[in-house]
Amino acid sequence: MLTLECPYCGVKAEETELTPGYEAHLKRFGPGSSDDDFESYMFARKNPKGVHFERWRHAYGCGKWFLAARCTVTLEVFGTYPAQLGEPPADIIAKITAKRPGWEGYK
Amino acid sequence: MTRTGPGRMFDASHMPQSALGGAVFDGFARVQEIGPLGMISLRCALDHPACPAAVQAAVGLGLPAQRRIIMDGQRAVGWMSPDELLLILPYADAAAALQRIAAALDGVHHLAVDVSDARAVFRITGPRADQVLTKLCPVDLAALAPDELRRTRAAQVAAAFWREGDGYTLVSFRSVAGYVMGLLSHSAQRGSELG
Ligand SMILES: [Zn+2]
């Protein structure tokens, strides 16, 4: 079971109260972009075995989208943060780096 | 929809009806559908200086903190999200309260809607009322603050509840009132107590 704390309302939401939004921090390529960029934006996902950054919506709660950093192998949650942030907060990055030496970063 | 109002003849067919006509189930806890209650959904920046005055004008109460509900008799203000409040008041007062909100938030980006007829309200009471909800909602009720408004799911549908009196008050969408009454009643069946 996955429990994520919603950064907007503070509820420690159980997975069934949330809707998954898949990979976070994608750079959007829209009209006017190259076919390759658009294809990779639409379809290419990291799908890592390990540290993953995801979008989640507190659907059965405050309704807000937020972001989460967790490990897809152990289900360890490194932290959650507002969707308005363009990149993960420094404290979450530091926590991951300390626990996963050699982690290649979120980009 | 026609409503009764000042200057209009009284007509019983226009009296508001709660979703289930006050259905009751007596199990190890008592489940009762109540209402209709007046409910206004108010969305705006809660830190806008005009917001507290609008809430005060509507229901005479202050702003609740995150996930809290302030109750006073038949009126209440609940924190629903960082930009949403639920105002509760007598059914007949909702229209006038909306006008007062509109006046207080004139020129301020906001949305205020009478959702009284979109909701069903239930009371779950008795010493084991918490067990009825524990079986249906992924919530640690022992960690729930006395004045906390918790939005969650009850089995497969959205719900919100808070402690009140000798039990809980739960709000769902009216369209699933029958489903929720069934859930609560089944969960409250005698012989299915926890522990
Ligand atoms: Zn939330």
Short mmCIF file of C-alpha atoms and ligand atoms in Angstrom, two decimals:
data_model
loop_
_atom_site.label_atom_id
_atom_site.label_comp_id
_atom_site.label_asym_id
_atom_site.label_seq_id
_atom_site.Cartn_x
_atom_site.Cartn_y
_atom_site.Cartn_z
CA MET A 1 0.00 0.00 0.00
CA LEU A 2 1.21 3.46 -0.90
CA THR A 3 0.54 6.43 1.39
CA LEU A 4 1.31 9.92 0.11
CA GLU A 5 0.88 13.13 2.09
CA CYS A 6 -0.96 15.73 0.05
CA PRO A 7 1.05 18.97 0.22
CA TYR A 8 -2.10 21.07 -0.16
CA CYS A 9 -4.35 19.71 2.58
CA GLY A 10 -1.92 17.66 4.66
CA VAL A 11 -3.95 14.44 4.50
CA LYS A 12 -1.89 11.27 4.54
CA ALA A 13 -3.83 9.84 1.67
CA GLU A 14 -4.00 6.14 1.02
CA GLU A 15 -3.49 5.10 -2.59
CA THR A 16 -7.18 4.52 -3.26
CA GLU A 17 -7.93 8.16 -2.43
CA LEU A 18 -5.57 9.23 -5.20
CA THR A 19 -5.57 9.16 -8.98
CA PRO A 20 -2.23 8.48 -10.69
CA GLY A 21 -0.96 11.01 -13.21
CA TYR A 22 2.21 9.14 -14.24
CA GLU A 23 5.62 10.70 -14.85
CA ALA A 24 6.25 14.24 -13.57
CA HIS A 25 8.44 17.04 -14.94
CA LEU A 26 7.82 16.26 -18.59
CA LYS A 27 8.73 19.05 -20.96
CA ARG A 28 5.81 19.67 -23.23
CA PHE A 29 6.33 19.83 -26.97
CA GLY A 30 3.25 21.20 -28.70
CA PRO A 31 2.34 22.75 -32.06
CA GLY A 32 5.39 23.70 -34.11
CA SER A 33 7.73 21.20 -32.46
CA SER A 34 9.58 18.54 -34.39
CA ASP A 35 8.00 15.13 -34.91
CA ASP A 36 10.73 13.49 -32.83
CA ASP A 37 10.25 15.86 -29.90
CA PHE A 38 6.48 15.48 -30.03
CA GLU A 39 6.69 11.70 -30.23
CA SER A 40 9.02 11.54 -27.25
CA TYR A 41 6.82 13.92 -25.27
CA MET A 42 3.76 11.83 -26.03
CA PHE A 43 5.14 8.34 -25.64
CA ALA A 44 8.68 8.06 -24.23
CA ARG A 45 8.73 7.46 -20.49
CA LYS A 46 11.62 6.62 -18.18
CA ASN A 47 9.78 3.83 -16.37
CA PRO A 48 12.76 3.41 -14.02
CA LYS A 49 13.45 0.56 -11.67
CA GLY A 50 14.17 2.85 -8.71
CA VAL A 51 13.66 6.55 -8.05
CA HIS A 52 10.65 7.94 -9.90
CA PHE A 53 8.94 11.33 -9.95
CA GLU A 54 5.20 11.17 -10.39
CA ARG A 55 2.05 13.23 -10.60
CA TRP A 56 -0.84 12.33 -8.33
CA ARG A 57 -4.24 13.88 -7.84
CA HIS A 58 -5.91 13.96 -4.44
CA ALA A 59 -9.13 12.92 -6.13
CA TYR A 60 -11.11 11.79 -3.06
CA GLY A 61 -9.97 14.84 -1.12
CA CYS A 62 -9.01 18.42 -1.90
CA GLY A 63 -8.88 17.67 -5.64
CA LYS A 64 -5.40 19.11 -6.22
CA TRP A 65 -2.60 17.71 -8.35
CA PHE A 66 0.72 17.25 -6.56
CA LEU A 67 4.08 15.61 -7.25
CA ALA A 68 5.78 12.75 -5.45
CA ALA A 69 9.24 11.18 -5.41
CA ARG A 70 9.30 7.49 -4.61
CA CYS A 71 11.12 4.27 -5.34
CA THR A 72 9.33 1.88 -7.67
CA VAL A 73 11.22 -1.08 -6.19
CA THR A 74 10.78 -0.57 -2.45
CA LEU A 75 7.78 1.82 -2.55
CA GLU A 76 9.77 4.11 -0.23
CA VAL A 77 8.41 7.65 -0.49
CA PHE A 78 11.05 10.38 -0.47
CA GLY A 79 8.59 13.24 -0.37
CA THR A 80 5.70 15.09 -1.97
CA TYR A 81 5.56 18.69 -3.18
CA PRO A 82 3.22 21.14 -4.94
CA ALA A 83 2.71 20.75 -8.68
CA GLN A 84 3.63 24.40 -9.17
CA LEU A 85 7.30 23.59 -8.57
CA GLY A 86 9.22 23.16 -11.82
CA GLU A 87 11.76 20.86 -10.19
CA PRO A 88 11.99 18.73 -7.05
CA PRO A 89 12.79 20.65 -3.83
CA ALA A 90 16.40 20.54 -2.66
CA ASP A 91 15.59 18.64 0.55
CA ILE A 92 14.00 15.80 -1.41
CA ILE A 93 16.95 15.67 -3.81
CA ALA A 94 19.33 15.57 -0.83
CA LYS A 95 17.34 12.76 0.79
CA ILE A 96 17.41 10.66 -2.38
CA THR A 97 21.10 11.30 -2.96
CA ALA A 98 21.89 10.21 0.60
CA LYS A 99 19.85 7.02 0.30
CA ARG A 100 20.68 6.14 -3.29
CA PRO A 101 24.38 6.91 -3.86
CA GLY A 102 25.06 7.02 -7.58
CA TRP A 103 21.49 8.05 -8.42
CA GLU A 104 21.65 9.74 -11.81
CA GLY A 105 19.25 12.61 -11.06
CA TYR A 106 15.66 13.30 -12.05
CA LYS A 107 16.18 14.65 -15.58
CA MET B 1 -37.25 25.12 -10.64
CA THR B 2 -39.90 27.17 -8.90
CA ARG B 3 -39.19 28.26 -5.37
CA THR B 4 -41.41 29.71 -2.72
CA GLY B 5 -40.39 33.15 -1.63
CA PRO B 6 -41.64 36.46 -0.36
CA GLY B 7 -44.91 37.43 -1.98
CA ARG B 8 -45.52 33.96 -3.37
CA MET B 9 -48.33 31.66 -2.31
CA PHE B 10 -47.27 28.80 -0.07
CA ASP B 11 -47.30 25.59 -2.01
CA ALA B 12 -46.31 22.33 -0.33
CA SER B 13 -45.15 20.83 -3.65
CA HIS B 14 -42.28 23.31 -3.57
CA MET B 15 -41.08 22.30 -0.14
CA PRO B 16 -37.54 20.88 -0.33
CA GLN B 17 -37.28 17.13 0.02
CA SER B 18 -34.22 15.36 1.34
CA ALA B 19 -32.88 12.57 -0.85
CA LEU B 20 -34.30 9.66 1.16
CA GLY B 21 -37.08 11.28 3.16
CA GLY B 22 -35.22 10.92 6.46
CA ALA B 23 -34.49 7.19 6.19
CA VAL B 24 -33.30 5.54 9.42
CA PHE B 25 -31.40 2.34 10.16
CA ASP B 26 -30.90 1.10 13.72
CA GLY B 27 -27.98 -1.28 14.03
CA PHE B 28 -25.08 -1.26 16.47
CA ALA B 29 -25.04 2.42 15.55
CA ARG B 30 -27.88 4.55 14.29
CA VAL B 31 -27.81 5.84 10.71
CA GLN B 32 -30.17 8.60 9.72
CA GLU B 33 -30.49 10.61 6.56
CA ILE B 34 -31.12 14.21 7.53
CA GLY B 35 -31.69 17.47 5.78
CA PRO B 36 -32.17 19.07 3.50
CA LEU B 37 -29.50 21.48 4.67
CA GLY B 38 -28.55 24.70 2.98
CA MET B 39 -25.08 24.34 1.49
CA ILE B 40 -23.02 26.83 -0.45
CA SER B 41 -19.78 25.98 -2.17
CA LEU B 42 -17.53 29.04 -2.06
CA ARG B 43 -14.35 29.04 -4.12
CA CYS B 44 -11.93 31.94 -3.91
CA ALA B 45 -8.45 32.74 -2.64
CA LEU B 46 -8.98 32.15 1.07
CA ASP B 47 -6.21 34.61 1.90
CA HIS B 48 -7.92 37.41 0.00
CA PRO B 49 -8.75 40.21 2.46
CA ALA B 50 -12.42 40.21 1.37
CA CYS B 51 -12.93 36.49 2.02
CA PRO B 52 -13.46 36.57 5.82
CA ALA B 53 -16.06 39.33 5.49
CA ALA B 54 -17.95 37.32 2.86
CA VAL B 55 -18.06 34.24 5.09
CA GLN B 56 -19.07 36.39 8.06
CA ALA B 57 -21.85 37.97 6.01
CA ALA B 58 -23.07 34.58 4.80
CA VAL B 59 -23.09 32.52 7.99
CA GLY B 60 -21.73 34.76 10.76
CA LEU B 61 -18.61 32.67 11.32
CA GLY B 62 -14.87 33.05 10.82
CA LEU B 63 -12.54 31.18 8.49
CA PRO B 64 -11.57 27.63 9.47
CA ALA B 65 -7.95 26.52 9.45
CA GLN B 66 -6.77 23.81 7.05
CA ARG B 67 -9.11 20.76 7.22
CA ARG B 68 -11.12 22.24 10.07
CA ILE B 69 -14.81 23.00 10.46
CA ILE B 70 -16.27 25.74 12.59
CA MET B 71 -19.78 24.96 13.81
CA ASP B 72 -22.32 27.08 15.62
CA GLY B 73 -25.83 25.70 15.86
CA GLN B 74 -27.30 25.32 12.39
CA ARG B 75 -24.40 27.08 10.70
CA ALA B 76 -20.94 25.86 9.85
CA VAL B 77 -17.94 26.62 7.67
CA GLY B 78 -15.72 23.77 6.53
CA TRP B 79 -12.29 23.89 4.85
CA MET B 80 -12.56 21.78 1.70
CA SER B 81 -9.37 22.69 -0.18
CA PRO B 82 -6.90 25.62 -0.33
CA ASP B 83 -9.46 27.54 -2.38
CA GLU B 84 -12.79 26.08 -1.32
CA LEU B 85 -15.10 26.40 1.68
CA LEU B 86 -18.35 24.61 2.40
CA LEU B 87 -20.90 26.87 4.07
CA ILE B 88 -23.77 25.16 5.89
CA LEU B 89 -26.90 27.01 6.94
CA PRO B 90 -30.68 26.55 7.09
CA TYR B 91 -32.02 25.57 3.67
CA ALA B 92 -34.25 28.63 3.36
CA ASP B 93 -31.35 31.02 4.03
CA ALA B 94 -29.11 29.97 1.14
CA ALA B 95 -30.43 32.39 -1.47
CA ALA B 96 -30.06 35.43 0.78
CA ALA B 97 -26.60 34.30 1.86
CA LEU B 98 -25.54 34.04 -1.79
CA GLN B 99 -26.58 37.65 -2.31
CA ARG B 100 -24.55 38.76 0.70
CA ILE B 101 -21.52 36.83 -0.60
CA ALA B 102 -21.89 38.44 -4.02
CA ALA B 103 -21.96 41.87 -2.40
CA ALA B 104 -18.96 41.18 -0.16
CA LEU B 105 -16.90 39.74 -3.03
CA ASP B 106 -17.96 42.25 -5.68
CA GLY B 107 -15.02 42.54 -8.09
CA VAL B 108 -13.14 39.66 -6.45
CA HIS B 109 -12.56 36.51 -8.51
CA HIS B 110 -14.76 33.88 -6.87
CA LEU B 111 -17.46 31.28 -7.37
CA ALA B 112 -20.38 30.81 -4.98
CA VAL B 113 -23.01 28.20 -5.77
CA ASP B 114 -26.03 26.88 -3.90
CA VAL B 115 -25.35 23.13 -3.79
CA SER B 116 -28.09 22.31 -1.24
CA ASP B 117 -29.99 20.14 -3.70
CA ALA B 118 -26.83 18.38 -4.89
CA ARG B 119 -26.00 16.80 -1.54
CA ALA B 120 -27.27 14.16 0.86
CA VAL B 121 -26.44 14.33 4.56
CA PHE B 122 -26.29 11.52 7.10
CA ARG B 123 -25.86 11.25 10.85
CA ILE B 124 -24.08 8.20 12.27
CA THR B 125 -24.50 8.09 16.03
CA GLY B 126 -23.88 5.91 19.03
CA PRO B 127 -20.85 4.73 21.01
CA ARG B 128 -19.56 2.64 18.09
CA ALA B 129 -20.33 5.14 15.31
CA ASP B 130 -16.63 5.28 14.42
CA GLN B 131 -16.69 1.58 13.45
CA VAL B 132 -19.31 2.24 10.79
CA LEU B 133 -16.94 4.64 9.03
CA THR B 134 -13.77 2.67 9.75
CA LYS B 135 -15.12 -0.18 7.63
CA LEU B 136 -15.89 2.09 4.69
CA CYS B 137 -13.22 4.81 4.61
CA PRO B 138 -9.39 4.59 4.44
CA VAL B 139 -9.09 6.98 7.38
CA ASP B 140 -7.43 6.63 10.80
CA LEU B 141 -10.32 7.94 12.88
CA ALA B 142 -8.23 7.80 16.05
CA ALA B 143 -5.99 10.47 14.51
CA LEU B 144 -8.91 12.66 13.43
CA ALA B 145 -8.97 16.01 15.26
CA PRO B 146 -12.25 16.81 17.07
CA ASP B 147 -13.03 19.63 14.64
CA GLU B 148 -11.53 18.06 11.53
CA LEU B 149 -13.42 17.85 8.24
CA ARG B 150 -12.16 14.80 6.38
CA ARG B 151 -12.78 14.38 2.69
CA THR B 152 -12.31 10.82 1.54
CA ARG B 153 -14.22 8.02 -0.09
CA ALA B 154 -16.93 5.82 1.41
CA ALA B 155 -16.46 2.56 -0.48
CA GLN B 156 -16.73 3.73 -4.11
CA VAL B 157 -18.00 7.30 -3.76
CA ALA B 158 -16.70 10.64 -2.52
CA ALA B 159 -17.72 11.71 0.97
CA ALA B 160 -16.83 14.21 3.66
CA PHE B 161 -17.44 13.83 7.37
CA TRP B 162 -16.71 15.38 10.74
CA ARG B 163 -17.40 14.63 14.39
CA GLU B 164 -20.55 16.20 15.73
CA GLY B 165 -22.43 15.48 18.97
CA ASP B 166 -22.47 11.78 19.75
CA GLY B 167 -21.29 10.70 16.34
CA TYR B 168 -20.48 11.89 12.84
CA THR B 169 -22.13 13.91 10.11
CA LEU B 170 -21.38 12.67 6.60
CA VAL B 171 -22.06 14.43 3.30
CA SER B 172 -22.20 12.76 -0.11
CA PHE B 173 -23.54 13.62 -3.52
CA ARG B 174 -27.32 13.33 -3.63
CA SER B 175 -27.16 11.14 -6.72
CA VAL B 176 -25.57 8.37 -4.64
CA ALA B 177 -27.67 8.87 -1.49
CA GLY B 178 -29.28 5.43 -1.76
CA TYR B 179 -25.90 3.76 -2.23
CA VAL B 180 -24.44 5.56 0.78
CA MET B 181 -27.45 4.74 2.96
CA GLY B 182 -27.01 1.09 1.95
CA LEU B 183 -23.30 1.17 2.79
CA LEU B 184 -23.79 2.79 6.16
CA SER B 185 -26.65 0.49 7.09
CA HIS B 186 -24.74 -2.63 6.07
CA SER B 187 -21.68 -1.44 7.96
CA ALA B 188 -23.82 -0.80 11.06
CA GLN B 189 -25.47 -4.23 11.08
CA ARG B 190 -25.72 -5.82 14.49
CA GLY B 191 -23.23 -8.63 14.86
CA SER B 192 -20.65 -6.93 12.65
CA GLU B 193 -19.07 -4.83 15.41
CA LEU B 194 -15.29 -4.66 15.31
CA GLY B 195 -13.13 -6.11 18.07
ZN ZN C 1 -5.24 17.18 -0.63
#
